[in-house]
Amino acid sequence: MQIKRYEVSSIQEAMNKIRMDLGEEAVILSTKRLRGGKVPLFEVTAARDEKEKKVDSHKPRETHKSGSQRVSASAEMDMIRNDLMEMKSLIRDIKREDPIRKELSQLREYMNNLMNVLGHWEKNLFPGLPSQIYYHLVANGISPERAYRLVNTIAKLDNFEDICKSLENTITSSIPVTEGRKKRGVIAFVGPTGVGKTTTLAKLAARYSMNERLSVGLISADTYRIAAADQLKTYAKIMGLPIKVVSEKGEFKEALSSFSDRDLIMVDTPGKSRKDQGYIEKLRDFLSVGVPVETNLLLSLTASRENMLEAASRFDMVNYDNIIFTKVDEATGLGSMYDVIDEVGKPVSYLTVGQNVPDDIEDANPGRIARLIMHQS
Ligand SMILES: Nc1nc2c(ncn2[C@@H]2O[C@H](COP(=O)(O)OP(=O)(O)OP(=O)(O)O)[C@@H](O)[C@H]2O)c(=O)[nH]1
Ligand SMILES: [Mg+2]
């Protein structure tokens, strides 16, 4: 075996040198980013197996050519994988201090997906058209496991568009949505910080009170942060709706009975960090007031799939009835909705699609959700 080491400023430069020195049969043994220096520098080690070359040279020309292409493709794959590893470790290093943690974790998840795709690619799980569909689904944010499962359900069709259409129908029939909008009673909005609870409540309050002419009362239980309730108070004032601010369960019960003449009572709850021990238990206890409370869990699609799944499982304890996906307009990788819906099994009640109150909200519709999952729009 002939082994050579190169110091290069780009992976492409390494590939060119390796091809020239060692030929197409060469394989990459390792790539390493050298630290220090003003320009990026990589150390690439490549090798060529002399024995294999001799044997190959006796094979017919055509076979030898396709063998070389395969080795070269696998060498490039090694390069890509090493690059991704390198990027992942760099991200891990800076993640500890960096304020843009969320974006980095999304980037890391994206790279994990890529790694998975490369893994499946190498194993050649789906040759031909199904593999294109598989990459399409994973690139859209569906987890590799669920993409694999979906690809296994596809009918024997022979073009990409037809297969996508058929998968879209399969997904449409698997999306549960809330049947019949609530016109009376108590509706609460729960979820992680900043997902859009207060804004979504305001959009729906406007819709119910103005379009459907229902009498609506608002309750803000968000007294954790200074002036947190002011946001909802402002909306209430604009819409001419009564509002009560409550900080504990007794006050909440009183507020509910003072609104007993109202068709609909909408309750805003505070978002709290997941590090806040006991918060979900307190929330569950707070919402157990002896009257049915329809609870909506809000999940922002700008969060990673893992974050959404983690939040869905954390809020399980409050036994929420519906999911509202927020920030459709800002998110990429909307396929992650498929994982959440499939995992959680609760109906989706609304999608929110922007910051404008009251317009940027839509009733959940299975066909629309399936299109977002498959085509992102
Ligand atoms: N792009 C976009 N932004 C949204 C959407 N819904 C809410 N927002 C924005 O998200 C930010 C947070 O919204 P809030 O309604 O305050 O979120 P919250 O869940 O009540 O936040 P906390 O009470 O702090 O936990 C605001 O800037 C909203 O305008 C949406 O559908 N799309
Ligand atoms: Mg809020």
Coordinates of C-alpha atoms in Angstrom, one line a residue, residues 76-270:
E76 CA -15.4 11.7 -1.7
M77 CA -18.0 10.4 0.7
D78 CA -15.2 9.9 3.3
M79 CA -14.2 13.5 2.7
I80 CA -17.7 14.8 3.2
R81 CA -18.2 12.7 6.3
N82 CA -14.9 13.9 7.8
D83 CA -15.8 17.5 7.0
L84 CA -19.1 17.2 8.7
M85 CA -17.5 15.6 11.8
E86 CA -15.1 18.5 11.9
M87 CA -17.9 21.0 11.6
K88 CA -19.9 19.2 14.3
S89 CA -16.9 19.3 16.7
L90 CA -16.3 23.0 16.0
I91 CA -19.9 23.7 16.7
R92 CA -19.7 21.7 19.9
D93 CA -16.7 23.8 21.0
I94 CA -18.3 27.2 20.5
K95 CA -21.8 26.2 21.6
R96 CA -20.9 26.5 25.3
E97 CA -20.5 30.3 25.2
D98 CA -22.3 31.4 22.1
P99 CA -25.6 33.3 22.5
I100 CA -26.9 31.9 19.2
R101 CA -27.3 28.4 20.7
K102 CA -30.7 27.7 19.1
E103 CA -29.4 28.3 15.6
L104 CA -26.4 26.2 16.3
S105 CA -28.5 23.3 17.6
Q106 CA -30.6 23.5 14.4
L107 CA -27.5 23.5 12.3
R108 CA -26.2 20.4 14.3
E109 CA -29.5 18.6 13.7
Y110 CA -29.3 19.4 10.0
M111 CA -25.9 17.9 9.9
N112 CA -27.0 14.9 11.8
N113 CA -29.6 14.4 9.1
L114 CA -27.0 14.8 6.5
M115 CA -24.9 12.2 8.2
N116 CA -27.8 9.8 8.3
V117 CA -28.5 10.4 4.7
L118 CA -24.9 9.6 3.8
G119 CA -25.2 6.5 6.0
H120 CA -28.3 5.3 4.2
W121 CA -26.9 6.2 0.9
E122 CA -23.8 4.1 1.5
K123 CA -25.9 1.2 2.5
N124 CA -27.8 1.7 -0.7
L125 CA -31.1 1.1 1.0
F126 CA -33.2 2.5 -1.8
P127 CA -31.7 2.4 -5.2
G128 CA -33.2 4.6 -7.9
L129 CA -36.3 6.8 -7.6
P130 CA -37.2 5.9 -4.0
S131 CA -33.8 7.1 -2.8
Q132 CA -34.5 10.6 -4.4
I133 CA -37.8 10.6 -2.5
Y134 CA -36.1 9.6 0.7
Y135 CA -33.5 12.5 0.4
H136 CA -36.4 14.9 -0.4
L137 CA -38.3 13.9 2.7
V138 CA -35.2 14.1 5.0
A139 CA -34.1 17.4 3.5
N140 CA -37.6 18.7 4.3
G141 CA -37.1 17.9 8.0
I142 CA -38.7 14.5 8.4
S143 CA -36.6 12.2 10.5
P144 CA -34.7 9.5 8.6
E145 CA -36.6 6.8 10.4
R146 CA -40.0 8.1 9.4
A147 CA -38.8 9.0 5.9
Y148 CA -37.6 5.4 5.6
R149 CA -41.0 4.2 6.7
L150 CA -42.9 6.4 4.3
V151 CA -40.7 5.4 1.4
N152 CA -41.5 1.8 2.2
T153 CA -45.2 2.6 1.7
I154 CA -44.9 4.1 -1.8
A155 CA -46.7 2.4 -4.6
K156 CA -44.8 1.3 -7.8
L157 CA -45.0 4.5 -9.7
D158 CA -42.4 5.6 -12.2
N159 CA -42.0 9.3 -11.8
F160 CA -41.0 11.6 -8.9
E161 CA -44.1 13.8 -9.1
D162 CA -46.5 10.9 -9.0
I163 CA -44.8 9.4 -6.0
C164 CA -44.8 12.7 -4.2
K165 CA -48.5 13.1 -4.9
S166 CA -49.2 9.6 -3.7
L167 CA -47.2 10.2 -0.5
E168 CA -48.9 13.6 0.0
N169 CA -52.3 11.7 0.0
T170 CA -50.9 9.1 2.5
I171 CA -49.8 11.9 4.8
T172 CA -53.0 13.8 4.4
S173 CA -55.0 10.8 5.6
S174 CA -52.8 10.4 8.6
I175 CA -53.1 14.0 10.0
P176 CA -55.7 14.4 12.8
V177 CA -57.2 17.8 13.1
T178 CA -59.6 19.3 15.7
E179 CA -63.2 18.6 14.6
G180 CA -65.7 21.3 15.5
R181 CA -64.4 24.6 16.9
K182 CA -65.2 25.2 20.5
K183 CA -67.9 27.9 20.9
R184 CA -68.4 27.7 24.7
G185 CA -66.2 27.0 27.7
V186 CA -62.7 27.6 28.7
I187 CA -59.7 27.4 26.3
A188 CA -56.1 27.6 27.7
F189 CA -52.9 28.2 25.7
V190 CA -49.7 26.5 27.1
G191 CA -46.2 26.0 25.7
P192 CA -42.6 26.9 25.9
T193 CA -41.4 30.5 26.1
G194 CA -41.9 32.7 23.1
V195 CA -43.8 30.3 21.0
G196 CA -46.7 32.7 20.4
K197 CA -49.2 31.9 23.1
T198 CA -50.3 35.5 23.8
T199 CA -50.3 36.5 20.1
T200 CA -52.3 33.4 19.1
L201 CA -54.8 33.9 21.9
A202 CA -55.3 37.5 20.7
K203 CA -55.8 36.4 17.1
L204 CA -58.5 33.9 18.1
A205 CA -60.1 36.3 20.6
A206 CA -60.5 38.8 17.8
R207 CA -61.9 36.1 15.4
Y208 CA -64.4 34.8 17.9
S209 CA -65.6 38.1 19.2
M210 CA -65.6 40.1 15.9
N211 CA -66.4 37.5 13.2
E212 CA -68.4 35.0 15.2
R213 CA -70.0 37.6 17.6
L214 CA -69.3 35.4 20.7
S215 CA -68.9 37.1 24.1
V216 CA -65.3 36.5 25.1
G217 CA -63.5 37.1 28.4
L218 CA -59.7 37.0 28.8
I219 CA -57.6 35.8 31.7
S220 CA -53.9 36.3 31.9
A221 CA -52.1 34.0 34.4
D222 CA -48.8 35.4 33.3
T223 CA -47.6 37.3 36.3
Y224 CA -44.2 35.8 36.5
R225 CA -42.5 38.6 34.6
I226 CA -42.9 42.2 35.3
A227 CA -45.6 43.7 33.1
A228 CA -46.1 40.4 31.3
A229 CA -49.8 40.7 31.4
D230 CA -49.7 44.2 29.8
Q231 CA -49.3 42.6 26.3
L232 CA -52.7 40.9 26.6
K233 CA -54.2 43.9 28.4
T234 CA -53.3 46.0 25.4
Y235 CA -55.0 43.6 23.0
A236 CA -58.0 43.4 25.3
K237 CA -58.3 47.2 25.3
I238 CA -58.1 47.4 21.5
M239 CA -60.8 44.7 21.1
G240 CA -62.9 46.0 23.9
L241 CA -62.8 42.7 25.8
P242 CA -62.8 42.3 29.6
I243 CA -59.6 40.9 31.1
K244 CA -58.6 39.6 34.6
V245 CA -55.1 39.0 35.7
V246 CA -54.6 36.2 38.1
S247 CA -51.6 34.9 40.0
E248 CA -52.9 31.8 41.8
K249 CA -55.6 29.2 41.6
G250 CA -58.1 30.9 43.9
E251 CA -58.0 34.0 41.8
F252 CA -58.3 32.0 38.7
K253 CA -61.5 30.3 40.0
E254 CA -62.9 33.7 40.9
A255 CA -62.1 35.1 37.5
L256 CA -63.8 32.1 35.9
S257 CA -67.0 32.6 37.9
S258 CA -67.0 36.3 37.2
F259 CA -67.0 35.4 33.4
S260 CA -69.7 32.8 33.8
D261 CA -72.0 34.8 31.5
R262 CA -69.4 34.7 28.7
D263 CA -69.5 32.2 25.8
L264 CA -65.8 31.7 25.8
I265 CA -63.1 32.3 28.3
M266 CA -59.5 32.3 26.9
V267 CA -56.6 31.8 29.3
D268 CA -53.0 32.9 28.7
T269 CA -50.3 31.1 30.7
P270 CA -46.7 32.0 31.1

